[in-house]
């Protein structure tokens, strides 16, 4: 985002006898600027287009970080900048001096972060088992921990003299974790207003107005968010809100965060216009980046388009919810570092994690670094212990979904796909234990994670695991329940996999709107249905579910967005993928002038195959090459470019098949041999891209021949 030059202006507020708030001037054009895309600044648009990222549902465990100049005094809490002018004013005066001589600004030069090492932090967080990291880019104190063109009070210009957010972003992402930011600037409006005589503080000194605001006298509606007694309107003036929005837009552009966390201060309904513009800007930007991202907010601050967050585990839902959520919970009794921080132990953290994931939630555990940039050893000890447990039981945590009610009792459940159920036994002494909510007729076997089979029996319709020596696993022992299921063959891809391309007119329902039995185009002539018909005819006793998730117009990006719901949740025994035709054809048809990015396409393909293998290491994969041949609807001006890139993609698919131990079917060569110099080529292809019924039959013959030869079905 190009940051226009700005001037300091005075934003008058309808309060007497206090200094007005200083804000930067932001134009309407700057606030309305936004990448084009499907998101509008309305709740209806967010409701229609937003979904919680699948990667977030898979991640389960994250790290939150409260770190800033408030860790220098290491007293009270991360709210020290407020308390030093109020409840802790005497203690501050005694230790640091009068507030008009040593104010909060004077902690900033002492906040040197001289031992901060982003790579060491990232390595620790990775070892803890965390999948995402969210540091505070700006807390209530108004000090930016990042490089900003909109304020002088940043960690680049003062204190550490480093872009903390940039360093953490790179280190965290280099370790394969997602990176978010937390922004609390809205609360800065009246956060630091003193109970002391204003003249005895530095808060109203004009030299520091760009840091302190100066703070506004609190009204019955607090900048910290609405209360039940005073639900609105928000106290901040429009100029302050415009600046807040523009500063969030700057962060979005500079750091492309995977998550943006907002605190209670944005809960007012009267703030909706600014919140909606931020969501529009963020989500349309993310679509351009090719990333799934999300806002996180408290209560119903966002009526749509965000992940609901609960502060502290005590406020977490106590039963399974219909929506996905997160708890942010500190490792200690405070979020920011204070001397004598009292810590949770790893067992308690793991129990919280288990409760949350079994009820449709994540746990984002806050760590509290010291002002010098070190994370204390006692915090490290607990993080490593959590990571050790997750290294053993991660199979039952990552990529799972809540199963059953999980309200009370000593057993919690998660599931993965159709057949894998995990039971967390919170208080198991090794004696016979009931597995509530499970039918004996559904069980194939029960095993210990990383161990052997367990004996179980059915008593009066209840399933019991028999006596066994429990693992020494502290907070919970985890067992795996394999459920009975028929064989499943899943086909996913683009138009060729589609069950009847010509009849669908590209109007296939999005994955989230379908049910398990809806094939969308199952009356068409796709090679999927022809393959199924042929296999069932040869063996009428064959028990196999044939699932087609091909959709007209699909690209590799579409598949990545739907991968969890369409593939991993179906947990297929045999997975067939054909994609690439639309990626290449659309690129050149829509005016692409450079060569198609085959490397990026291959990387995306590898990502989804890795996910499938991680979810079910025994899945058998068939990869079918994309193809194109000369036909009446392929523009002759772009055909040579399309053909060249399709051939390159087909070659990469062949290499991916070898890499993943998959079967490779070369449909590209099949159609080239049929259409080259053949005046009757329309018998096989009606537009150079889509096969006719006869063409689909040829692909089906190849698929069934390979499936039988390699014993993938029989």
XYZ file of C-alpha atoms in Angstrom:
714
model
C 0.000 0.000 0.000
C 1.427 3.313 -1.007
C 1.406 5.470 2.106
C 0.535 9.042 1.279
C 2.164 11.898 3.096
C 0.123 13.083 6.021
C -0.126 15.978 8.399
C -0.902 16.052 12.093
C -4.336 17.373 12.805
C -6.392 17.916 15.944
C -9.458 15.750 16.382
C -11.797 17.500 18.810
C -13.900 15.412 21.130
C -16.924 16.633 23.014
C -15.218 16.671 26.374
C -14.220 19.765 28.309
C -11.013 20.574 30.172
C -8.814 18.003 28.492
C -6.324 17.955 25.659
C -7.853 16.792 22.365
C -6.680 13.619 20.700
C -4.012 13.897 18.019
C -4.528 11.759 14.925
C -3.108 11.552 11.449
C -5.150 12.756 8.532
C -6.529 9.924 6.418
C -8.482 10.574 3.242
C -11.663 8.870 2.123
C -9.792 7.561 -0.911
C -7.229 5.860 1.312
C -9.904 4.253 3.468
C -11.905 3.048 0.469
C -8.920 1.693 -1.451
C -9.154 -2.070 -1.725
C -8.099 -4.878 -4.064
C -10.943 -6.029 -6.268
C -12.525 -9.277 -5.215
C -15.605 -11.102 -4.039
C -15.764 -9.430 -0.618
C -17.819 -6.305 -0.002
C -17.998 -4.307 3.238
C -21.268 -5.958 4.324
C -22.182 -8.718 6.741
C -24.057 -10.454 3.908
C -20.878 -10.623 1.834
C -18.858 -12.050 4.721
C -21.598 -14.564 5.493
C -21.649 -15.739 1.873
C -17.923 -15.862 1.149
C -16.011 -16.472 4.382
C -15.206 -19.804 5.942
C -12.807 -20.685 8.747
C -9.525 -21.751 7.099
C -9.117 -25.501 7.028
C -5.472 -25.118 8.035
C -6.638 -23.428 11.252
C -9.045 -26.258 12.063
C -6.184 -28.689 11.485
C -3.613 -26.710 13.494
C -5.236 -26.999 16.967
C -2.363 -25.438 18.937
C -0.828 -21.984 18.616
C 1.381 -19.547 20.505
C 0.355 -16.031 21.561
C 3.045 -13.511 22.634
C 2.694 -10.417 24.825
C 5.977 -8.501 24.633
C 6.716 -4.793 24.729
C 8.087 -1.947 26.883
C 5.707 -2.957 29.696
C 8.011 -5.912 30.405
C 10.777 -3.563 31.595
C 9.123 -2.788 34.975
C 7.944 -6.436 35.066
C 5.283 -5.549 37.611
C 1.498 -5.624 37.775
C 0.807 -6.956 34.299
C 0.915 -5.980 30.643
C -1.399 -3.174 31.803
C 1.452 -1.458 33.646
C 1.224 1.630 31.368
C -2.277 2.169 32.765
C -1.612 1.152 36.349
C 1.513 3.323 36.757
C -0.727 6.394 36.484
C -3.443 4.841 38.637
C -3.376 1.923 41.097
C 0.417 1.412 40.997
C 1.261 5.108 40.931
C 2.848 5.087 44.402
C 4.952 1.999 43.698
C 6.100 3.477 40.401
C 6.985 6.801 42.017
C 9.051 5.043 44.673
C 10.995 2.864 42.236
C 11.274 4.977 39.101
C 10.459 8.536 40.121
C 7.598 11.009 39.603
C 5.385 10.269 36.597
C 6.028 13.710 35.109
C 9.757 12.960 35.169
C 9.734 9.223 34.439
C 6.694 8.329 32.413
C 5.887 5.307 30.306
C 7.882 6.775 27.406
C 11.011 6.456 29.523
C 10.712 2.659 29.627
C 11.058 2.527 25.855
C 14.849 3.245 25.727
C 15.265 0.541 28.406
C 13.395 -1.947 26.254
C 16.512 -2.987 24.334
C 15.645 -6.630 23.523
C 19.394 -7.201 23.359
C 19.060 -11.005 23.594
C 16.089 -11.380 21.262
C 16.655 -14.067 18.641
C 13.636 -14.730 16.416
C 15.059 -18.022 15.133
C 15.500 -19.358 18.672
C 11.928 -18.392 19.521
C 10.604 -20.076 16.397
C 12.603 -23.225 17.133
C 11.123 -23.354 20.651
C 7.576 -22.828 19.391
C 8.018 -25.535 16.780
C 9.337 -27.909 19.464
C 6.239 -27.163 21.567
C 4.041 -28.549 18.788
C 2.538 -25.173 17.876
C 1.319 -24.690 14.331
C 0.844 -20.909 14.355
C 2.246 -17.905 16.223
C 0.554 -14.566 17.028
C 2.699 -11.789 18.572
C 1.254 -8.450 19.644
C 2.087 -5.993 16.884
C 0.658 -3.210 19.069
C -0.796 -3.489 22.554
C -2.922 -0.967 24.454
C 0.167 1.165 25.104
C 0.337 2.451 21.508
C 3.918 1.285 20.840
C 4.274 -0.474 17.482
C 6.521 -3.540 17.437
C 6.932 -3.183 13.672
C 8.139 -0.753 11.042
C 5.441 1.825 10.328
C 5.232 4.888 8.137
C 2.254 6.140 10.144
C 3.811 6.589 13.595
C 7.245 7.444 14.917
C 6.766 5.262 18.033
C 7.995 1.951 16.676
C 10.500 -0.717 17.667
C 12.533 0.254 14.601
C 12.983 3.878 15.668
C 13.149 3.385 19.447
C 14.057 0.680 21.959
C 15.208 -2.464 20.141
C 15.805 -0.563 16.863
C 14.554 -3.685 15.066
C 11.432 -4.722 13.163
C 10.329 -7.401 15.616
C 7.287 -8.444 13.587
C 9.305 -8.816 10.370
C 11.953 -10.938 12.101
C 9.383 -13.168 13.777
C 7.356 -13.485 10.583
C 10.332 -14.814 8.669
C 11.566 -17.118 11.437
C 8.144 -18.610 12.142
C 7.310 -19.178 8.488
C 10.748 -20.651 7.837
C 9.848 -23.314 10.418
C 6.637 -24.142 8.550
C 4.254 -22.433 10.985
C 1.598 -19.837 10.179
C 2.060 -16.265 11.343
C -0.535 -13.845 12.683
C -0.550 -10.483 14.422
C -2.503 -9.053 17.356
C -3.659 -5.420 17.231
C -5.082 -3.672 20.310
C -4.793 -0.068 19.179
C -8.502 0.695 19.561
C -8.135 0.351 23.341
C -5.429 3.038 23.450
C -8.087 5.787 23.252
C -8.576 6.160 27.018
C -6.431 3.300 28.345
C -3.819 5.447 30.086
C -5.999 8.242 31.449
C -4.670 9.009 34.970
C -6.324 9.222 38.359
C -3.367 11.474 39.269
C -3.459 15.190 38.677
C -2.786 15.457 34.922
C 0.004 17.998 35.593
C 1.873 15.410 37.660
C 2.199 13.102 34.635
C 3.818 13.298 31.213
C 0.669 12.084 29.463
C -0.426 15.531 28.265
C 2.959 16.893 27.227
C 2.502 17.925 23.555
C 5.916 16.447 22.703
C 4.529 12.957 23.300
C 1.048 13.367 21.848
C 1.824 10.935 19.015
C 2.491 8.217 21.621
C -0.018 8.972 24.366
C -2.790 10.445 22.242
C -3.099 12.206 24.701
C -5.445 9.803 26.515
C -9.085 10.817 26.617
C -11.112 11.033 29.789
C -13.128 7.794 30.104
C -16.862 8.060 29.669
C -19.459 5.471 30.631
C -18.559 3.734 27.345
C -14.960 2.604 27.640
C -12.391 2.279 24.881
C -11.755 -1.171 26.324
C -15.100 -2.314 24.988
C -18.805 -2.178 25.873
C -20.315 -3.519 29.061
C -23.811 -4.878 29.558
C -24.761 -1.616 31.244
C -23.250 0.533 28.500
C -23.366 -1.306 25.158
C -22.611 1.712 22.968
C -21.869 3.839 21.073
C -18.082 3.652 21.023
C -16.272 6.630 22.591
C -13.563 7.012 19.923
C -14.072 9.772 17.368
C -14.127 9.162 13.621
C -10.631 10.528 13.069
C -9.191 8.006 15.528
C -11.145 5.156 13.937
C -9.985 6.184 10.457
C -6.387 6.139 11.643
C -6.882 2.715 13.252
C -8.269 1.263 10.034
C -5.438 2.719 7.968
C -2.788 1.399 10.351
C -4.295 -2.085 10.192
C -4.271 -1.860 6.381
C -0.560 -1.009 6.543
C 0.145 -4.118 8.645
C -1.815 -6.272 6.213
C 0.262 -5.049 3.283
C 3.636 -5.208 5.016
C 3.355 -8.635 6.665
C 0.517 -10.546 4.940
C -0.586 -12.135 8.238
C -2.409 -15.459 8.262
C -4.470 -14.263 11.250
C -5.390 -10.869 12.679
C -6.499 -10.835 16.318
C -8.544 -7.955 17.760
C -9.345 -7.519 21.442
C -12.574 -6.486 23.202
C -12.289 -2.858 22.171
C -13.840 -3.510 18.761
C -16.994 -5.090 20.189
C -19.187 -2.000 19.718
C -21.770 -2.340 16.940
C -21.210 1.303 16.012
C -17.696 0.324 14.866
C -19.093 -1.990 12.192
C -18.327 0.306 9.211
C -14.597 0.289 10.012
C -14.506 -3.412 10.881
C -16.222 -4.306 7.617
C -13.800 -2.237 5.539
C -10.865 -3.948 7.224
C -12.382 -7.373 6.520
C -13.014 -6.443 2.889
C -9.430 -5.207 2.478
C -7.882 -8.197 4.258
C -9.871 -10.968 2.597
C -9.630 -9.554 -0.928
C -5.890 -9.055 -0.380
C -5.532 -12.642 0.829
C -7.315 -13.936 -2.265
C -4.691 -12.128 -4.337
C -1.951 -13.745 -2.247
C -3.579 -17.155 -2.661
C -3.875 -17.630 1.114
C -6.625 -18.681 3.514
C -6.679 -16.167 6.358
C -8.978 -15.061 9.153
C -9.783 -12.322 11.610
C -10.186 -13.391 15.245
C -12.452 -11.409 17.565
C -14.260 -11.613 20.885
C -18.010 -12.008 21.533
C -19.988 -11.035 18.425
C -17.725 -8.143 17.384
C -17.833 -9.647 13.907
C -21.295 -10.976 13.152
C -19.714 -13.002 10.333
C -16.245 -13.472 8.898
C -14.158 -14.208 11.994
C -13.083 -16.906 14.424
C -14.575 -16.332 17.868
C -11.965 -16.090 20.612
C -12.413 -16.632 24.346
C -9.920 -15.040 26.721
C -8.737 -17.622 29.263
C -9.646 -21.270 29.438
C -12.221 -20.686 32.166
C -14.448 -18.967 29.575
C -14.161 -21.752 26.961
C -17.325 -23.609 25.868
C -17.991 -26.637 28.054
C -19.563 -28.712 25.285
C -19.246 -29.163 21.540
C -20.351 -26.118 19.546
C -21.702 -25.711 16.019
C -19.024 -23.104 15.223
C -15.230 -23.169 15.371
C -13.422 -21.126 18.048
C -10.197 -20.478 19.936
C -9.103 -19.838 23.514
C -6.158 -17.554 24.261
C -4.792 -18.568 27.641
C -1.578 -17.408 29.349
C 1.080 -19.854 30.453
C 1.303 -17.762 33.630
C -1.156 -15.809 35.738
C -0.478 -12.716 33.589
C -0.059 -12.287 29.836
C 2.970 -9.966 29.979
C 6.091 -10.970 31.904
C 6.187 -10.010 35.599
C 8.588 -11.034 38.305
C 7.291 -14.114 40.114
C 5.088 -15.241 37.215
C 3.095 -18.272 38.372
C 2.939 -20.905 35.637
C 0.553 -23.606 34.514
C 2.204 -26.994 34.163
C 2.257 -28.980 30.943
C -0.392 -31.431 32.151
C -2.899 -28.638 32.678
C -2.109 -27.115 29.281
C -2.598 -30.484 27.575
C -5.921 -31.068 29.345
C -7.106 -27.670 28.130
C -5.995 -28.535 24.604
C -7.858 -31.864 24.711
C -11.048 -30.263 26.004
C -10.927 -27.587 23.315
C -10.226 -29.785 20.302
C -12.959 -32.224 21.363
C -15.472 -29.328 21.361
C -14.539 -27.548 18.083
C -11.841 -25.240 19.422
C -8.130 -24.464 19.402
C -5.774 -23.448 22.182
C -3.499 -20.449 21.668
C -1.094 -20.455 24.610
C 0.429 -17.095 25.524
C 4.134 -16.989 26.426
C 5.708 -14.083 28.298
C 9.248 -13.099 27.270
C 11.400 -10.867 29.442
C 12.338 -7.382 28.259
C 15.779 -8.530 27.107
C 14.176 -10.918 24.615
C 14.700 -14.169 26.506
C 11.962 -16.658 27.287
C 12.531 -17.884 30.862
C 13.649 -21.464 31.368
C 10.616 -22.412 33.441
C 8.332 -21.465 30.536
C 10.560 -23.362 28.111
C 10.349 -26.466 30.301
C 6.550 -26.565 30.082
C 6.555 -25.863 26.341
C 8.983 -28.703 25.676
C 6.840 -31.046 27.790
C 3.737 -30.157 25.761
C 5.712 -30.756 22.588
C 6.908 -34.151 23.811
C 3.324 -35.262 24.440
C 2.181 -33.953 21.049
C 5.051 -35.723 19.294
C 3.537 -38.994 20.518
C -0.157 -38.205 20.220
C -0.230 -35.651 17.418
C -2.061 -38.147 15.224
C -5.085 -37.749 17.514
C -4.789 -33.960 17.589
C -3.682 -32.408 14.303
C -6.118 -32.561 11.404
C -8.893 -34.069 13.533
C -12.439 -32.916 14.189
C -14.614 -33.009 17.294
C -16.715 -36.165 17.678
C -19.688 -36.728 19.961
C -20.908 -34.446 22.726
C -17.753 -34.276 24.897
C -19.588 -32.516 27.710
C -18.829 -34.464 30.855
C -17.059 -37.556 32.049
C -13.467 -38.676 31.663
C -13.379 -39.432 27.932
C -12.976 -36.968 25.070
C -13.141 -37.847 21.370
C -11.737 -36.605 18.080
C -12.018 -38.191 14.642
C -10.149 -38.198 11.366
C -11.939 -39.257 8.226
C -14.537 -42.016 8.215
C -12.686 -44.675 10.122
C -10.334 -43.203 12.680
C -11.678 -42.312 16.097
C -9.486 -41.237 19.013
C -10.436 -41.468 22.676
C -8.571 -39.413 25.288
C -8.821 -41.167 28.651
C -8.332 -38.378 31.180
C -8.424 -40.508 34.315
C -7.523 -44.063 33.402
C -6.056 -46.371 36.023
C -5.626 -49.243 33.589
C -8.771 -51.021 34.698
C -11.797 -51.709 32.520
C -13.010 -48.356 31.177
C -16.202 -47.482 29.336
C -16.111 -45.745 25.956
C -19.462 -43.910 26.004
C -21.292 -43.179 22.771
C -19.565 -45.959 20.790
C -21.399 -48.933 19.259
C -19.669 -52.299 19.400
C -21.016 -53.154 15.937
C -19.041 -50.224 14.476
C -15.648 -51.258 15.878
C -13.037 -53.082 13.840
C -10.198 -52.852 16.372
C -8.852 -50.739 19.243
C -5.154 -50.005 19.705
C -2.856 -47.906 21.835
C -1.235 -45.033 19.943
C 2.209 -46.314 19.126
C 1.379 -49.648 20.770
C -0.447 -52.924 20.307
C -4.088 -53.981 20.152
C -6.357 -53.652 23.161
C -8.988 -56.112 24.276
C -12.522 -54.793 24.505
C -15.985 -56.188 25.026
C -19.639 -55.291 24.810
C -21.611 -55.355 28.052
C -25.297 -54.516 27.852
C -24.750 -52.350 24.788
C -21.791 -50.510 26.317
C -18.207 -50.813 25.080
C -15.429 -51.361 27.626
C -11.675 -51.418 27.118
C -10.243 -54.260 29.172
C -7.594 -54.076 31.870
C -4.183 -53.036 30.604
C -1.143 -51.275 31.976
C -1.765 -47.620 31.078
C 0.927 -45.573 29.416
C 2.813 -43.125 31.614
C 1.344 -40.127 29.810
C 0.479 -37.690 32.552
C -2.765 -35.918 31.661
C -4.270 -38.463 29.267
C -3.788 -41.782 27.573
C -4.964 -41.889 23.973
C -6.351 -44.933 22.188
C -7.290 -45.346 18.546
C -10.576 -46.942 17.522
C -10.691 -48.233 13.978
C -14.252 -48.201 12.677
C -15.679 -50.611 10.133
C -16.199 -49.223 6.643
C -16.655 -50.334 3.061
C -13.957 -49.599 0.505
C -14.076 -46.051 -0.893
C -12.767 -44.843 -4.239
C -12.682 -41.058 -4.484
C -12.157 -39.101 -7.702
C -11.349 -35.403 -7.522
C -10.310 -32.908 -10.138
C -11.508 -30.473 -12.757
C -13.921 -30.607 -15.651
C -12.875 -34.040 -16.909
C -13.676 -35.647 -13.576
C -17.016 -33.812 -13.537
C -19.881 -36.233 -13.968
C -21.515 -34.518 -16.927
C -19.714 -31.339 -17.873
C -21.981 -30.200 -20.656
C -25.082 -30.465 -18.462
C -23.751 -28.663 -15.385
C -23.011 -25.335 -17.107
C -20.349 -24.771 -14.466
C -22.941 -24.516 -11.693
C -21.660 -27.222 -9.396
C -22.459 -26.612 -5.761
C -19.493 -25.559 -3.610
C -18.196 -28.305 -1.378
C -19.577 -26.767 1.819
C -23.123 -26.823 0.410
C -23.128 -30.526 -0.482
C -23.848 -33.615 1.508
C -21.956 -36.877 1.468
C -24.137 -38.560 -1.151
C -24.486 -35.630 -3.538
C -22.374 -36.363 -6.599
C -23.605 -33.235 -8.408
C -23.238 -34.692 -11.895
C -23.630 -38.403 -11.336
C -26.036 -38.781 -14.259
C -23.371 -37.706 -16.749
C -20.947 -39.713 -18.815
C -17.789 -39.088 -16.783
C -15.003 -41.652 -16.759
C -15.661 -41.956 -13.019
C -19.136 -43.383 -13.495
C -18.040 -45.516 -16.422
C -15.179 -46.911 -14.342
C -17.505 -47.649 -11.439
C -20.045 -49.340 -13.695
C -17.400 -51.541 -15.296
C -15.851 -52.605 -11.986
C -19.230 -53.365 -10.377
C -20.356 -55.321 -13.431
C -17.277 -57.533 -13.268
C -17.744 -58.171 -9.551
C -21.357 -57.610 -8.354
C -20.326 -58.491 -4.794
C -17.764 -55.702 -4.652
C -18.538 -53.366 -1.751
C -17.176 -49.998 -2.766
C -18.367 -46.415 -2.346
C -17.708 -44.443 -5.549
C -17.383 -40.738 -4.807
C -16.951 -38.060 -7.462
C -15.852 -34.610 -6.335
C -14.937 -33.229 -9.736
C -16.291 -29.741 -10.420
C -16.345 -27.780 -13.673
C -13.794 -25.011 -13.731
C -11.695 -26.429 -10.885
C -8.085 -25.325 -10.563
C -5.373 -26.454 -8.175
C -6.270 -23.493 -5.930
C -9.917 -24.599 -5.782
C -8.799 -28.092 -4.821
C -6.544 -26.778 -2.059
C -9.419 -24.798 -0.571
C -11.722 -27.849 -0.556
C -9.108 -30.504 0.114
C -9.936 -31.166 3.747
C -13.682 -31.409 3.250
C -13.624 -33.252 -0.062
C -10.689 -35.603 0.465
C -9.422 -36.060 3.987
C -12.882 -36.183 5.550
C -13.882 -38.865 3.032
C -10.750 -40.868 3.967
C -10.589 -42.828 0.680
C -8.808 -46.129 0.156
C -8.115 -45.139 -3.450
C -7.688 -41.492 -4.454
C -7.622 -40.395 -8.101
C -6.597 -36.855 -9.028
C -6.797 -35.177 -12.420
C -6.154 -31.423 -12.458
C -4.223 -28.876 -14.475
C -6.300 -28.472 -17.604
C -8.194 -25.447 -16.308
C -5.156 -23.966 -14.561
C -3.249 -23.667 -17.830
C -6.133 -22.971 -20.189
C -7.633 -20.225 -18.009
C -4.253 -18.575 -17.559
C -3.630 -18.084 -21.281
C -7.275 -17.522 -22.169
C -7.437 -14.687 -19.651
C -4.433 -12.941 -21.171
C -1.402 -14.436 -19.423
C 1.704 -13.375 -21.325
C 4.533 -14.966 -19.326
C 5.026 -18.726 -19.280
C 2.601 -20.515 -16.965
C 4.134 -20.988 -13.488
C 4.641 -24.743 -13.589
C 6.886 -24.675 -10.506
C 4.248 -22.966 -8.368
C 1.563 -25.302 -9.682
C 3.710 -28.340 -8.859
C 4.375 -27.068 -5.346
C 0.627 -26.680 -4.732
C 0.010 -30.198 -6.089
C 2.686 -31.613 -3.790
C 1.091 -29.856 -0.809
C -2.279 -31.514 -1.281
C -0.740 -34.949 -1.830
C 1.291 -34.537 1.357
C -1.910 -33.754 3.236
C -3.583 -36.870 1.882
C -0.628 -39.069 2.834
C -0.321 -37.528 6.284
C -4.010 -38.149 6.936
C -3.895 -41.745 5.704
C -0.411 -43.161 4.973
C -1.951 -46.283 3.398
C -4.060 -44.435 0.804
C -3.462 -45.633 -2.757
C -3.111 -42.775 -5.220
C -3.691 -42.618 -8.964
C -2.509 -39.474 -10.748
C -3.830 -38.735 -14.213
C -2.023 -36.314 -16.490
C -3.765 -33.174 -17.733
C -4.231 -33.046 -21.492
C -5.132 -30.765 -24.364
C -5.465 -31.477 -28.059
C -6.441 -29.322 -30.992
C -10.166 -28.742 -31.096
C -12.686 -26.253 -32.294
C -12.945 -24.221 -29.065
C -9.241 -23.875 -28.317
C -8.059 -20.566 -29.759
C -5.338 -21.367 -32.286
C -3.444 -18.262 -31.135
C -2.883 -19.689 -27.664
C -2.908 -23.416 -28.429
C 0.899 -23.724 -28.773
C 1.405 -22.059 -25.360
C -1.336 -24.143 -23.750
C 0.056 -27.349 -25.222
C 3.598 -26.572 -24.096
C 2.543 -25.852 -20.495
C 0.169 -28.843 -20.326
C 3.011 -31.110 -21.439
C 5.218 -29.631 -18.713
C 2.501 -30.181 -16.111
C 1.996 -33.755 -17.293
C 5.716 -34.379 -16.885
C 5.582 -32.984 -13.337
C 2.595 -35.209 -12.508
C 4.602 -38.207 -13.658
C 7.448 -37.199 -11.334
C 5.038 -36.598 -8.451
C 3.626 -40.084 -8.987
C 7.089 -41.535 -8.563
C 7.741 -39.342 -5.516
C 4.550 -40.483 -3.770
C 4.558 -44.104 -4.942
C 1.401 -43.449 -6.965
C 0.149 -44.927 -10.211
C 0.474 -42.635 -13.236
C -1.957 -42.679 -16.160
C -0.903 -40.707 -19.226
C -4.147 -39.425 -20.745
C -2.229 -36.700 -22.559
C -0.544 -39.196 -24.863
C -3.791 -41.098 -25.241
C -5.572 -38.156 -26.805
C -2.569 -36.965 -28.772
C -2.426 -40.322 -30.551
C -6.142 -40.257 -31.288
C -6.384 -36.699 -32.560
C -3.097 -36.137 -34.386
C -3.986 -35.856 -38.072
C -7.318 -37.551 -37.485
C -10.216 -35.821 -39.273
C -12.629 -37.634 -36.937
C -10.998 -36.285 -33.766
C -14.277 -34.777 -32.595
C -15.330 -38.329 -31.842
C -13.021 -38.123 -28.846
C -12.885 -34.403 -27.984
C -15.548 -31.834 -28.598
C -13.465 -28.731 -27.849
C -9.881 -29.920 -27.476
C -10.246 -30.123 -23.700
C -13.426 -32.058 -22.879
C -13.966 -35.657 -24.008
C -17.175 -36.848 -25.559
C -18.781 -40.025 -24.130
C -16.436 -42.082 -26.294
C -13.477 -40.143 -24.948
C -14.563 -40.725 -21.375
C -14.837 -44.425 -22.131
C -11.196 -44.491 -23.208
C -10.091 -42.918 -19.922
C -12.314 -45.333 -17.972
C -10.726 -48.296 -19.755
C -7.263 -47.075 -18.747
C -8.326 -46.482 -15.152
C -10.000 -49.867 -14.627
C -7.136 -51.703 -16.326
C -4.621 -50.087 -13.970
C -6.814 -50.530 -10.866
C -7.192 -54.249 -11.543
C -3.578 -54.829 -12.544
C -2.243 -53.162 -9.398
C -5.003 -54.660 -7.227
C -6.107 -51.248 -6.034
C -9.749 -52.262 -5.877
C -10.008 -56.067 -6.066
